[in-house]
Amino acid sequence: MRPEFAELQNHPDLSVLIVGGGINGIGCFNELALQGIDVLLVEKSDFCAGTSAAMTRVIHGGLRYLENAEFRLVRESLRERNRLIRNAPHYVKPLPTTIPIFNWTSGMVPAVRNLLRWPARPGDRGAVVIKIGLTLYDLLAGRRSPLPRHTFRSRREALALRPSLNPEIICTATYFDARITCPERLCLELVQDAEAACPHAHALNYVRLQSASGGGVTLRDELSGDTCTVRPRIVINAAGAWIDGVNRDIGRPSQFIGGTKGSHIVLDHPELVRATGDDMIYFVNRDGRICIFYAVQGKIVAGATDIPTTDPETSCDDSEVDYILHAMQQAFPAIRVNRSHVVFRFCGVRPLPRSNALTPGQISRDHSFPVLPPGNGIGFPIYSLVGGKWTTFRALAEQVTNQLLRVLGRPRLRSSAHLPIGGGKGYPRMPQGTGLSQARLLSLQERYGTGADRVAAYLVAGPDSPLASLPAYSCREIEFIARSERVLHLDDIILRRTLIGLLGEATRPVIEELASIVAPILHWPPQTAAAEVARTTHLLQSVHGMSFND
Ligand SMILES: Cc1cc2nc3c(=O)[nH]c(=O)nc-3n(C[C@H](O)[C@H](O)[C@H](O)COP(=O)(O)OP(=O)(O)OC[C@H]3O[C@@H](n4cnc5c(N)ncnc54)[C@H](O)[C@@H]3O)c2cc1C
């Protein structure tokens, strides 16, 4: 039995149980831990393995939400964007975003209808509408925004800069948001920070809420099958697209979620990487939906779709791939792009509120936390975290925590608003005196922020060598991750502790070499190591569209 389970069996009473280790559950966990609250988070999979890993990787104010006249949401998102740039500078970096514009005046009628809250289908947006939107966006970002204001380029200037852009443009506009390079790692850092801040805060990956009755909640260890029962005063249901399923399992059925699936693809296409340059391209597709694409470490990330679904475990299908490819082809008609360039796919379901909006894009991305009071034989209230965005996780967590502190009769001790996260503390300090090359130190800094100190110290404490199958990583670096980053399955490393999966670099030799390094550290006998290789390969094929015909 896991030691944490044994401990819970002896001490089952706790103030708050959080179900779901995506960004919203982890954000609440961190915020409650800062207030010294005894809190347990359980995640049925790995931390940040659900929708929180399927995001576009943009920390943004939500320019598009201005069309729905959601000014409060945009202001809050911009504030949180600016805070993340300051608190997590190792992962959250400015991202210039360029919009190709094809006419001057279109989109004005839908924009006015939206402002008046009359139903309207989104369509093409012309230069006038975009200019008004970007001016408002800069204003809402405030004078203390760390990012520059928007600019326009004439057709001639834009094509000189990006010769393969669609020549039918009349101009382009460029504004700034931020990219997040490693959302999965930032989640892990928030967990680690929380546990360091409060001895009564514990987060367990691969533990599922199974059922509940009376005041008890039964948890199941997904690795061993062990179960234990805890008695929380309050439950936060942060299960994202699974929220209604979890409430049903607790015995308090709800109908909060009306999810939409969103898929991305990753392409190996050097010509497109050159064409996009440092910018994210923000392209309005034929149906009025926005497709974005930008370069990440020599690959192109492109997406996303927005399709109603009731299945939280859905994956990216071929028609979505074609839809995204079509949008890219419209933006850069001279560059051939097809399915053979796609090296990875990913998909997630937005935990949006049920809605009868005309199109999925018009469903608000704002958050709420409806409360199910004790009842139906269940002795605790359930706060369900509905909607929201990655960008605004801290604001949501702060609001939920304020309410919970009132219920628990506990004071607020600290604010997270100006608190650096994980490897953002002291950034950009570099490890000193390690003897590692400057290039290696830079890559460690990019991967771990100031956490590179600990990684570098581990690397030089024993003989090390680059991976034979992927020399950008070394054997001891993978060892360090396996030892100290809550890894329980091989895919935790490939998909969430590193960018190996996202960048389409998880070939069979890489998977096998990683398994051989991790096995002795996690005490895997040969049959477990083989099962981990099979599990990872299957996951990459069935969920992420990779093929292993080599
Ligand atoms: C395609 C797409 C692109 C997006 N892009 C952006 C973007 O660029 N910027 C942005 O700000 N936002 C973006 N978002 C929105 C953002 O990703 C989500 O709002 C956010 O990640 C939701 O987080 P969550 O913690 O609520 O849900 P999740 O991350 O899904 O977490 C819920 C967790 O609950 C767990 N769980 C379920 N059942 C149980 C159980 N019984 N026991 C224990 N655990 C359980 C699941 O395994 C899951 O990990 C995007 C969303 C999508 C789909």
Coordinates of C-alpha atoms and ligand atoms in Angstrom, one line a residue:
M1 CA 0.0 0.0 0.0
R2 CA 1.2 3.5 -0.8
P3 CA 2.5 5.2 2.4
E4 CA 0.1 8.1 1.8
F5 CA -2.9 5.6 1.8
A6 CA -1.8 4.1 5.1
E7 CA -1.6 7.5 6.6
L8 CA -5.0 8.4 5.3
Q9 CA -6.5 5.3 6.8
N10 CA -5.2 6.3 10.2
H11 CA -6.2 10.0 9.8
P12 CA -9.3 10.1 7.4
D13 CA -10.6 13.5 8.5
L14 CA -9.6 16.5 6.4
S15 CA -10.9 20.0 5.6
V16 CA -10.9 19.9 1.9
L17 CA -10.8 17.1 -0.7
I18 CA -10.1 18.2 -4.3
V19 CA -11.0 15.8 -7.1
G20 CA -9.1 16.4 -10.3
G21 CA -5.4 17.5 -10.8
G22 CA -5.8 19.7 -13.8
I23 CA -4.8 23.4 -13.6
N24 CA -8.0 24.3 -11.7
G25 CA -7.8 21.6 -9.1
I26 CA -4.0 22.3 -8.7
G27 CA -4.6 26.1 -8.5
C28 CA -7.1 25.6 -5.6
F29 CA -4.7 23.1 -4.0
N30 CA -1.9 25.7 -4.1
E31 CA -4.1 28.5 -2.9
L32 CA -5.5 26.5 0.1
A33 CA -2.1 25.2 1.1
L34 CA -0.8 28.8 1.2
Q35 CA -3.6 29.4 3.8
G36 CA -2.4 26.4 5.9
I37 CA -5.5 24.4 5.2
D38 CA -5.3 20.5 5.4
V39 CA -6.2 19.6 1.8
L40 CA -5.9 16.4 -0.2
L41 CA -5.9 16.4 -4.0
V42 CA -6.6 13.2 -6.0
E43 CA -6.0 12.8 -9.7
K44 CA -7.1 9.6 -11.4
S45 CA -4.3 10.0 -14.0
D46 CA -1.2 12.0 -13.9
F47 CA -1.2 15.7 -12.9
C48 CA -2.2 17.8 -15.9
A49 CA -3.1 14.9 -18.1
G50 CA -6.6 16.0 -19.0
T51 CA -7.8 19.2 -20.8
S52 CA -5.0 21.2 -19.1
A53 CA -2.5 19.4 -21.3
A54 CA -4.6 20.0 -24.4
M55 CA -4.5 23.8 -24.4
T56 CA -3.2 25.9 -27.2
R57 CA -0.4 26.9 -24.8
V58 CA -1.3 30.6 -24.9
I59 CA -1.7 32.7 -21.8
H60 CA -4.1 35.3 -23.1
G61 CA -6.7 37.9 -22.3
G62 CA -9.1 36.5 -24.9
L63 CA -9.3 39.0 -27.7
R64 CA -12.1 37.0 -29.1
Y65 CA -14.2 37.4 -26.0
L66 CA -14.6 41.1 -26.8
E67 CA -17.0 40.0 -29.5
N68 CA -19.2 38.6 -26.8
A69 CA -18.9 41.9 -24.9
E70 CA -17.2 40.0 -22.0
F71 CA -15.2 43.0 -20.8
R72 CA -14.9 41.9 -17.2
L73 CA -13.6 38.5 -18.3
V74 CA -11.0 40.0 -20.7
R75 CA -9.8 42.5 -18.0
E76 CA -9.4 39.6 -15.5
S77 CA -7.7 37.4 -18.0
L78 CA -5.3 40.2 -19.0
R79 CA -4.5 40.8 -15.4
E80 CA -3.8 37.1 -14.8
R81 CA -1.8 36.9 -18.0
N82 CA 0.4 39.8 -16.8
R83 CA 0.9 38.1 -13.4
L84 CA 1.9 34.8 -15.0
I85 CA 4.5 36.6 -17.1
R86 CA 5.9 37.9 -13.9
N87 CA 5.4 34.9 -11.6
A88 CA 6.4 32.2 -14.1
P89 CA 8.9 33.9 -16.4
H90 CA 10.7 30.6 -17.0
Y91 CA 7.7 29.2 -18.9
V92 CA 5.4 32.2 -19.8
K93 CA 7.0 34.4 -22.5
P94 CA 5.7 37.2 -24.7
L95 CA 4.1 36.0 -27.9
P96 CA 3.6 38.4 -30.9
T97 CA 0.5 37.4 -32.7
T98 CA -0.2 38.4 -36.3
I99 CA -3.7 38.5 -37.8
P100 CA -3.8 38.4 -41.7
I101 CA -6.7 40.7 -42.7
F102 CA -8.5 40.3 -46.0
N103 CA -10.9 43.3 -46.1
W104 CA -11.7 46.6 -44.5
T105 CA -15.3 46.5 -43.2
S106 CA -16.6 43.0 -42.8
G107 CA -17.7 41.7 -39.4
M108 CA -19.2 45.0 -38.3
V109 CA -22.8 43.8 -38.3
P110 CA -22.2 40.7 -36.2
A111 CA -20.0 42.7 -33.9
V112 CA -22.8 45.2 -33.2
R113 CA -25.3 42.4 -32.8
N114 CA -23.0 40.7 -30.3
L115 CA -22.5 43.9 -28.4
L116 CA -26.3 44.3 -28.2
R117 CA -26.4 40.6 -27.2
W118 CA -28.5 39.6 -30.2
P119 CA -27.7 36.2 -31.7
A120 CA -25.1 36.5 -34.5
R121 CA -22.9 34.0 -36.3
P122 CA -19.2 34.9 -36.4
G123 CA -17.7 35.6 -39.8
D124 CA -14.7 37.3 -41.3
R125 CA -13.4 40.3 -39.4
G126 CA -12.3 43.3 -41.3
A127 CA -9.5 45.8 -40.5
V128 CA -11.9 48.3 -38.9
V129 CA -13.4 45.8 -36.4
I130 CA -9.9 44.4 -35.7
K131 CA -8.5 47.9 -35.0
I132 CA -11.3 48.7 -32.6
G133 CA -10.9 45.3 -30.9
L134 CA -7.1 45.6 -30.5
T135 CA -7.3 49.2 -29.2
L136 CA -9.8 48.1 -26.6
Y137 CA -7.6 45.1 -25.8
D138 CA -4.5 47.3 -25.2
L139 CA -6.6 49.7 -23.0
L140 CA -8.0 46.8 -20.9
A141 CA -4.4 45.4 -20.5
G142 CA -3.6 48.7 -18.6
R143 CA -0.7 51.0 -18.7
R144 CA 1.4 48.6 -16.5
S145 CA 1.1 45.8 -19.0
P146 CA 4.6 44.2 -19.6
L147 CA 3.8 43.7 -23.3
P148 CA 3.9 46.2 -26.2
R149 CA 0.8 47.6 -27.9
H150 CA -0.5 46.4 -31.2
T151 CA 0.7 47.6 -34.6
F152 CA -0.6 47.4 -38.2
R153 CA 1.5 46.6 -41.3
S154 CA 0.6 47.5 -44.8
R155 CA 0.2 44.7 -47.4
R156 CA 3.6 45.5 -48.8
E157 CA 5.4 45.5 -45.5
A158 CA 3.6 42.3 -44.4
L159 CA 4.5 40.4 -47.6
A160 CA 8.1 41.6 -47.4
L161 CA 8.3 40.2 -43.9
R162 CA 6.4 36.9 -44.8
P163 CA 6.5 36.4 -48.5
S164 CA 4.5 33.2 -48.4
L165 CA 1.5 34.8 -46.6
N166 CA -1.7 34.8 -48.7
P167 CA -1.2 37.6 -51.2
E168 CA -4.9 38.5 -51.0
I169 CA -4.4 40.2 -47.6
I170 CA -4.9 44.0 -47.4
C171 CA -2.8 44.3 -44.2
T172 CA -1.9 42.5 -41.0
A173 CA -2.2 43.4 -37.4
T174 CA 0.2 42.3 -34.7
Y175 CA -0.6 42.3 -31.0
F176 CA 0.9 40.6 -27.9
D177 CA -0.1 37.8 -25.7
A178 CA 2.1 35.1 -24.0
R179 CA 3.0 31.5 -24.7
I180 CA 3.4 28.9 -22.0
T181 CA 6.2 26.5 -23.0
C182 CA 5.5 23.8 -20.4
P183 CA 2.0 23.9 -18.9
E184 CA 2.4 20.4 -17.5
R185 CA 5.6 21.2 -15.7
L186 CA 4.0 24.4 -14.3
C187 CA 1.2 22.3 -12.8
L188 CA 3.8 20.0 -11.2
E189 CA 5.7 23.0 -9.8
L190 CA 2.4 24.4 -8.3
V191 CA 1.9 21.0 -6.6
Q192 CA 5.5 20.9 -5.3
D193 CA 5.3 24.6 -4.1
A194 CA 2.0 23.8 -2.2
E195 CA 3.4 20.8 -0.5
A196 CA 6.5 22.7 0.5
A197 CA 4.3 25.6 1.9
C198 CA 2.0 23.4 4.0
P199 CA 2.8 20.1 5.8
H200 CA -1.0 19.3 5.7
A201 CA -1.3 19.5 1.9
H202 CA -0.9 16.3 -0.1
A203 CA -1.5 15.6 -3.8
L204 CA -1.7 12.1 -5.2
N205 CA -1.6 11.2 -8.9
Y206 CA -3.2 8.0 -10.1
V207 CA -5.8 8.0 -7.3
R208 CA -9.5 8.1 -8.3
L209 CA -12.6 9.2 -6.5
Q210 CA -14.6 6.0 -6.7
S211 CA -17.8 6.6 -4.7
A212 CA -19.2 8.3 -1.6
S213 CA -21.7 7.7 1.1
G214 CA -22.6 9.6 4.3
G215 CA -19.6 11.7 5.1
G216 CA -17.1 9.3 3.5
V217 CA -15.4 9.3 0.1
T218 CA -13.8 6.1 -1.2
L219 CA -10.5 6.6 -3.1
R220 CA -8.9 4.0 -5.3
D221 CA -5.2 3.7 -6.1
E222 CA -5.2 3.1 -9.9
L223 CA -1.8 1.3 -9.7
S224 CA -2.4 -1.2 -6.9
G225 CA -6.2 -1.3 -6.7
D226 CA -6.1 -0.4 -3.0
T227 CA -8.9 1.7 -1.6
C228 CA -9.3 3.9 1.4
T229 CA -12.0 6.2 2.8
V230 CA -11.5 9.8 3.8
R231 CA -14.0 12.2 5.6
P232 CA -13.7 15.7 4.1
R233 CA -15.7 18.7 5.4
I234 CA -15.8 20.1 1.8
V235 CA -15.3 18.6 -1.6
I236 CA -14.1 20.6 -4.6
N237 CA -15.0 18.9 -7.8
A238 CA -12.3 20.1 -10.2
A239 CA -12.8 17.2 -12.6
G240 CA -13.2 19.4 -15.7
A241 CA -15.2 17.6 -18.4
W242 CA -15.7 14.7 -16.0
I243 CA -17.5 17.0 -13.4
D244 CA -21.0 15.5 -13.9
G245 CA -19.6 12.0 -13.9
V246 CA -17.9 12.6 -10.5
N247 CA -21.0 14.2 -9.0
R248 CA -22.9 11.1 -10.2
D249 CA -20.3 8.8 -8.5
I250 CA -20.7 10.8 -5.3
G251 CA -24.5 10.4 -5.5
R252 CA -25.3 14.0 -6.2
P253 CA -26.1 14.0 -10.0
S254 CA -25.7 17.3 -11.8
Q255 CA -25.9 18.7 -15.3
F256 CA -23.3 21.5 -15.2
I257 CA -21.1 20.7 -18.2
G258 CA -21.7 21.2 -22.0
G259 CA -18.2 20.4 -23.2
T260 CA -16.7 21.1 -26.6
K261 CA -13.7 19.2 -27.9
G262 CA -10.7 21.0 -29.2
S263 CA -7.9 19.3 -31.2
H264 CA -4.4 20.4 -32.2
I265 CA -1.8 19.0 -34.5
V266 CA 2.0 19.3 -34.5
L267 CA 3.7 19.4 -37.8
D268 CA 7.3 18.8 -38.8
H269 CA 7.5 21.4 -41.6
P270 CA 10.7 23.6 -41.7
E271 CA 9.2 25.8 -44.4
L272 CA 6.2 26.7 -42.2
V273 CA 8.5 27.3 -39.3
R274 CA 10.4 29.9 -41.4
A275 CA 7.1 31.4 -42.7
T276 CA 5.6 32.0 -39.3
G277 CA 8.9 33.2 -37.7
D278 CA 8.5 34.2 -34.1
D279 CA 4.9 35.1 -34.4
M280 CA 1.7 33.1 -33.7
I281 CA -0.5 33.4 -36.8
Y282 CA -4.1 34.1 -35.9
F283 CA -6.2 33.1 -38.9
V284 CA -10.0 33.5 -39.2
N285 CA -11.2 30.4 -40.9
R286 CA -14.1 30.2 -43.5
D287 CA -16.6 29.5 -40.7
G288 CA -15.5 32.4 -38.6
R289 CA -13.6 30.2 -36.2
I290 CA -10.1 31.1 -35.3
C291 CA -7.2 28.8 -36.1
I292 CA -3.8 29.6 -34.8
F293 CA -0.3 28.2 -35.6
Y294 CA 3.1 29.0 -34.3
A295 CA 6.6 27.4 -34.0
V296 CA 7.6 25.5 -30.9
Q297 CA 11.2 24.3 -30.9
G298 CA 11.4 23.7 -34.7
K299 CA 7.9 22.2 -35.0
I300 CA 4.5 23.9 -35.8
V301 CA 1.6 23.6 -33.3
A302 CA -1.7 24.3 -35.0
G303 CA -5.4 24.3 -33.9
A304 CA -8.0 24.2 -32.6
T305 CA -11.4 22.9 -33.3
D306 CA -14.5 23.6 -31.2
I307 CA -17.1 20.8 -31.4
P308 CA -19.8 19.9 -28.9
T309 CA -19.2 16.5 -27.2
T310 CA -20.4 14.5 -24.2
D311 CA -17.3 12.3 -24.2
P312 CA -14.4 13.6 -22.0
E313 CA -12.1 10.9 -23.3
T314 CA -12.5 11.8 -27.0
S315 CA -9.5 12.2 -29.3
C316 CA -8.5 14.2 -32.4
D317 CA -10.0 12.6 -35.6
D318 CA -9.0 12.8 -39.3
S319 CA -11.7 15.4 -40.2
E320 CA -10.3 17.8 -37.6
V321 CA -6.8 17.3 -38.9
D322 CA -8.1 18.2 -42.4
Y323 CA -10.0 21.2 -41.1
I324 CA -6.8 22.6 -39.4
L325 CA -4.6 21.8 -42.5
H326 CA -7.2 23.6 -44.7
A327 CA -6.9 26.8 -42.5
M328 CA -3.1 26.7 -42.7
Q329 CA -3.3 26.3 -46.5
Q330 CA -5.5 29.4 -46.7
A331 CA -3.0 31.4 -44.7
F332 CA 0.0 30.2 -46.7
P333 CA -1.3 29.0 -50.0
A334 CA 2.1 28.7 -51.6
I335 CA 3.3 26.1 -49.0
R336 CA 2.2 22.5 -49.5
V337 CA 1.0 21.0 -46.2
N338 CA -0.7 17.7 -45.7
R339 CA -1.3 14.8 -43.3
S340 CA 2.2 13.4 -43.9
H341 CA 3.7 16.5 -42.0
V342 CA 1.7 15.7 -38.9
V343 CA 3.8 14.1 -36.2
F344 CA 1.5 14.4 -33.2
R345 CA -2.1 15.2 -32.3
F346 CA -3.7 16.2 -29.1
C347 CA -7.2 16.8 -27.9
G348 CA -9.1 18.0 -24.9
V349 CA -12.7 18.8 -23.8
R350 CA -13.4 22.3 -22.6
P351 CA -15.4 22.0 -19.3
L352 CA -17.8 24.8 -20.5
P353 CA -21.2 25.4 -18.8
R354 CA -24.3 23.9 -20.5
S355 CA -25.6 26.5 -23.0
N356 CA -27.8 27.1 -25.9
A357 CA -25.5 29.5 -27.7
L358 CA -25.8 29.6 -31.5
T359 CA -22.2 28.4 -31.9
P360 CA -19.7 26.8 -29.5
G361 CA -17.5 29.9 -29.9
Q362 CA -20.2 32.0 -28.3
I363 CA -20.3 30.0 -25.0
S364 CA -18.7 32.1 -22.3
R365 CA -15.2 31.1 -21.2
D366 CA -15.9 32.6 -17.8
H367 CA -15.8 30.4 -14.7
S368 CA -18.3 29.7 -11.9
F369 CA -18.5 27.3 -9.0
P370 CA -22.0 26.2 -8.3
V371 CA -22.4 24.5 -4.9
L372 CA -24.4 21.3 -4.2
P373 CA -25.3 21.5 -0.5
P374 CA -25.1 18.4 1.7
G375 CA -28.1 16.2 0.9
N376 CA -29.2 12.8 -0.6
G377 CA -27.3 11.1 2.1
I378 CA -24.1 13.0 1.4
G379 CA -22.8 14.9 4.4
F380 CA -20.5 17.5 2.7
P381 CA -21.1 20.3 0.2
I382 CA -19.5 20.0 -3.3
Y383 CA -18.1 23.0 -5.2
S384 CA -17.9 22.2 -8.9
L385 CA -15.4 24.3 -10.9
V386 CA -17.2 25.0 -14.2
G387 CA -15.7 26.7 -17.3
G388 CA -12.7 29.0 -17.1
K389 CA -9.4 29.1 -18.9
W390 CA -5.9 28.0 -18.0
T391 CA -4.9 31.7 -17.9
T392 CA -7.3 32.5 -15.1
F393 CA -6.7 29.5 -12.8
R394 CA -5.3 31.7 -10.0
A395 CA -8.2 34.1 -10.0
L396 CA -10.7 31.1 -9.9
A397 CA -8.6 29.5 -7.1
E398 CA -8.5 32.7 -5.1
Q399 CA -12.3 33.2 -5.4
V400 CA -13.1 29.6 -4.4
T401 CA -10.6 29.8 -1.5
N402 CA -12.1 33.0 -0.2
Q403 CA -15.5 31.3 0.0
L404 CA -14.1 28.2 1.6
L405 CA -12.2 30.1 4.2
R406 CA -15.5 31.8 5.3
V407 CA -17.1 28.3 5.6
L408 CA -14.2 26.9 7.5
G409 CA -13.9 30.0 9.7
R410 CA -10.2 30.4 8.8
P411 CA -8.3 33.6 8.0
R412 CA -6.5 34.3 4.7
L413 CA -2.8 34.2 5.4
R414 CA -1.2 34.9 2.0
S415 CA -2.0 36.0 -1.5
S416 CA -0.6 34.2 -4.5
A417 CA -0.9 37.3 -6.7
H418 CA 2.8 38.2 -6.6
L419 CA 4.2 34.8 -5.7
P420 CA 6.8 33.4 -8.1
I421 CA 6.1 29.7 -9.1
G422 CA 8.6 26.9 -9.0
G423 CA 11.6 27.6 -11.3
G424 CA 10.3 31.2 -11.7
K425 CA 11.8 32.0 -8.3
G426 CA 15.0 34.1 -8.8
Y427 CA 14.8 33.6 -12.6
P428 CA 17.0 34.0 -14.7
R429 CA 19.7 32.9 -12.3
M430 CA 21.9 30.2 -13.9
P431 CA 23.6 27.3 -12.1
Q432 CA 27.2 28.2 -11.1
G433 CA 30.4 26.2 -11.0
T434 CA 29.0 23.0 -12.5
G435 CA 31.5 22.6 -15.3
L436 CA 28.6 22.1 -17.7
S437 CA 28.8 23.9 -21.1
Q438 CA 26.9 27.1 -21.6
A439 CA 24.7 25.5 -24.2
R440 CA 23.7 22.7 -21.8
L441 CA 23.0 25.2 -19.0
L442 CA 20.8 27.3 -21.3
S443 CA 18.8 24.2 -22.2
L444 CA 18.4 23.3 -18.5
Q445 CA 17.3 26.8 -17.7
E446 CA 14.8 26.7 -20.5
R447 CA 13.4 23.3 -19.2
Y448 CA 13.5 24.0 -15.4
G449 CA 14.0 27.7 -14.9
T450 CA 16.0 28.2 -11.7
G451 CA 15.1 24.6 -10.8
A452 CA 18.1 23.9 -13.2
D453 CA 20.3 24.4 -10.1
R454 CA 19.1 21.0 -8.6
V455 CA 19.1 19.3 -12.0
A456 CA 22.7 20.4 -12.8
A457 CA 23.9 19.4 -9.4
Y458 CA 22.5 15.9 -10.0
L459 CA 23.9 15.7 -13.5
V460 CA 27.5 16.3 -12.4
A461 CA 27.3 14.0 -9.3
G462 CA 27.9 10.9 -11.4
P463 CA 29.0 9.8 -14.9
D464 CA 26.5 11.0 -17.5
S465 CA 26.0 10.7 -21.2
P466 CA 23.5 11.9 -23.8
L467 CA 20.7 9.5 -24.7
A468 CA 21.7 7.4 -27.7
S469 CA 18.3 7.8 -29.2
L470 CA 17.7 11.5 -28.4
P471 CA 21.0 13.4 -27.5
A472 CA 19.2 16.6 -26.4
Y473 CA 18.5 14.8 -23.1
S474 CA 21.0 12.9 -20.9
C475 CA 20.6 9.7 -19.0
R476 CA 21.0 11.4 -15.6
E477 CA 18.5 14.1 -16.5
I478 CA 15.9 11.3 -17.1
E479 CA 17.0 9.7 -13.9
F480 CA 16.5 13.0 -12.0
I481 CA 13.0 13.3 -13.4
A482 CA 12.1 9.7 -12.5
R483 CA 13.4 10.1 -9.0
S484 CA 12.0 13.5 -8.1
E485 CA 9.1 14.4 -10.2
R486 CA 6.3 12.1 -9.1
V487 CA 6.6 9.8 -12.1
L488 CA 4.6 6.6 -11.9
H489 CA 4.2 5.6 -15.6
L490 CA 6.7 6.0 -18.6
D491 CA 4.3 8.3 -20.4
D492 CA 4.4 10.8 -17.5
I493 CA 8.0 11.5 -18.6
I494 CA 7.3 11.5 -22.4
L495 CA 4.1 13.5 -22.4
R496 CA 4.3 15.7 -19.3
R497 CA 7.8 16.1 -17.7
T498 CA 9.4 16.7 -21.1
L499 CA 8.4 17.9 -24.6
I500 CA 9.5 14.6 -26.2
G501 CA 5.9 13.6 -27.0
L502 CA 4.6 16.9 -28.1
L503 CA 7.5 17.4 -30.6
G504 CA 6.8 14.0 -32.1
E505 CA 10.2 12.7 -30.9
A506 CA 8.9 9.6 -29.1
T507 CA 10.2 7.0 -31.5
R508 CA 10.4 3.3 -30.5
P509 CA 14.2 3.5 -29.6
V510 CA 13.5 6.6 -27.5
I511 CA 10.6 4.9 -25.6
E512 CA 12.8 1.8 -25.0
E513 CA 15.8 3.7 -23.9
L514 CA 13.8 5.8 -21.5
A515 CA 12.2 2.6 -20.0
S516 CA 15.6 1.1 -19.5
I517 CA 16.8 4.1 -17.5
V518 CA 13.6 4.5 -15.5
A519 CA 13.0 0.8 -14.6
P520 CA 15.7 0.4 -11.9
I521 CA 14.8 3.7 -10.3
L522 CA 11.1 2.9 -10.1
H523 CA 11.8 -0.8 -9.2
W524 CA 10.1 -2.2 -12.4
P525 CA 10.8 -5.8 -13.0
P526 CA 11.4 -6.7 -16.7
Q527 CA 7.7 -7.5 -17.3
T528 CA 6.6 -4.1 -15.9
A529 CA 9.1 -2.3 -18.0
A530 CA 7.8 -4.1 -21.1
A531 CA 4.2 -3.4 -20.1
E532 CA 5.2 0.3 -19.8
V533 CA 6.7 0.4 -23.2
A534 CA 3.5 -1.3 -24.6
R535 CA 1.3 1.1 -22.7
T536 CA 3.1 4.2 -24.0
T537 CA 3.3 3.0 -27.6
H538 CA -0.4 2.2 -27.5
L539 CA -1.2 5.7 -26.1
L540 CA 0.9 7.5 -28.7
Q541 CA -0.8 5.5 -31.5
S542 CA -4.4 5.5 -30.4
V543 CA -4.6 9.0 -28.8
H544 CA -1.9 11.0 -30.4
G545 CA -2.0 9.6 -34.0
M546 CA 1.6 8.5 -34.1
S547 CA 2.7 5.5 -36.2
F548 CA 5.5 3.1 -35.3
N549 CA 6.0 1.3 -38.6
D550 CA 9.8 1.7 -38.5
Ligands
LIG1 C1 -8.4 22.8 -27.4 C2 -8.3 23.7 -26.2 C3 -7.4 24.8 -26.2 C4 -7.3 25.6 -25.1 N1 -6.4 26.6 -25.1 C5 -6.3 27.4 -24.1 C6 -5.3 28.4 -24.1 O1 -4.5 28.5 -25.0 N2 -5.2 29.2 -23.0 C7 -6.1 29.1 -21.9 O2 -6.0 29.9 -21.0 N3 -7.0 28.1 -21.9 C8 -7.1 27.2 -22.9 N4 -8.0 26.2 -22.9 C9 -8.9 26.0 -21.7 C10 -8.2 25.3 -20.6 O3 -7.3 24.3 -21.1 C11 -9.2 24.6 -19.7 O4 -10.1 25.5 -19.3 C12 -8.5 24.1 -18.4 O5 -7.4 23.3 -18.7 C13 -9.5 23.2 -17.6 O6 -8.8 22.7 -16.5 P1 -9.5 21.8 -15.5 O7 -8.5 21.6 -14.3 O8 -10.8 22.4 -15.1 O9 -9.8 20.4 -16.2 P2 -8.8 19.2 -16.6 O10 -7.4 19.7 -16.9 O11 -9.5 18.3 -17.5 O12 -8.6 18.5 -15.2 C14 -9.7 17.6 -14.7 C15 -9.0 16.4 -14.1 O13 -9.9 15.6 -13.3 C16 -9.5 14.3 -13.4 N5 -10.6 13.4 -13.0 C17 -11.7 13.1 -13.6 N6 -12.4 12.2 -12.9 C18 -11.7 12.0 -11.8 C19 -12.0 11.1 -10.6 N7 -13.1 10.4 -10.5 N8 -11.1 11.1 -9.7 C20 -9.9 11.8 -9.7 N9 -9.6 12.6 -10.8 C21 -10.5 12.7 -11.8 C22 -9.1 14.1 -14.9 O14 -8.3 13.0 -15.1 C23 -8.5 15.5 -15.2 O15 -7.1 15.4 -15.1 C24 -8.1 25.3 -24.0 C25 -9.0 24.2 -24.0 C26 -9.0 23.4 -25.1 C27 -9.9 22.1 -25.0

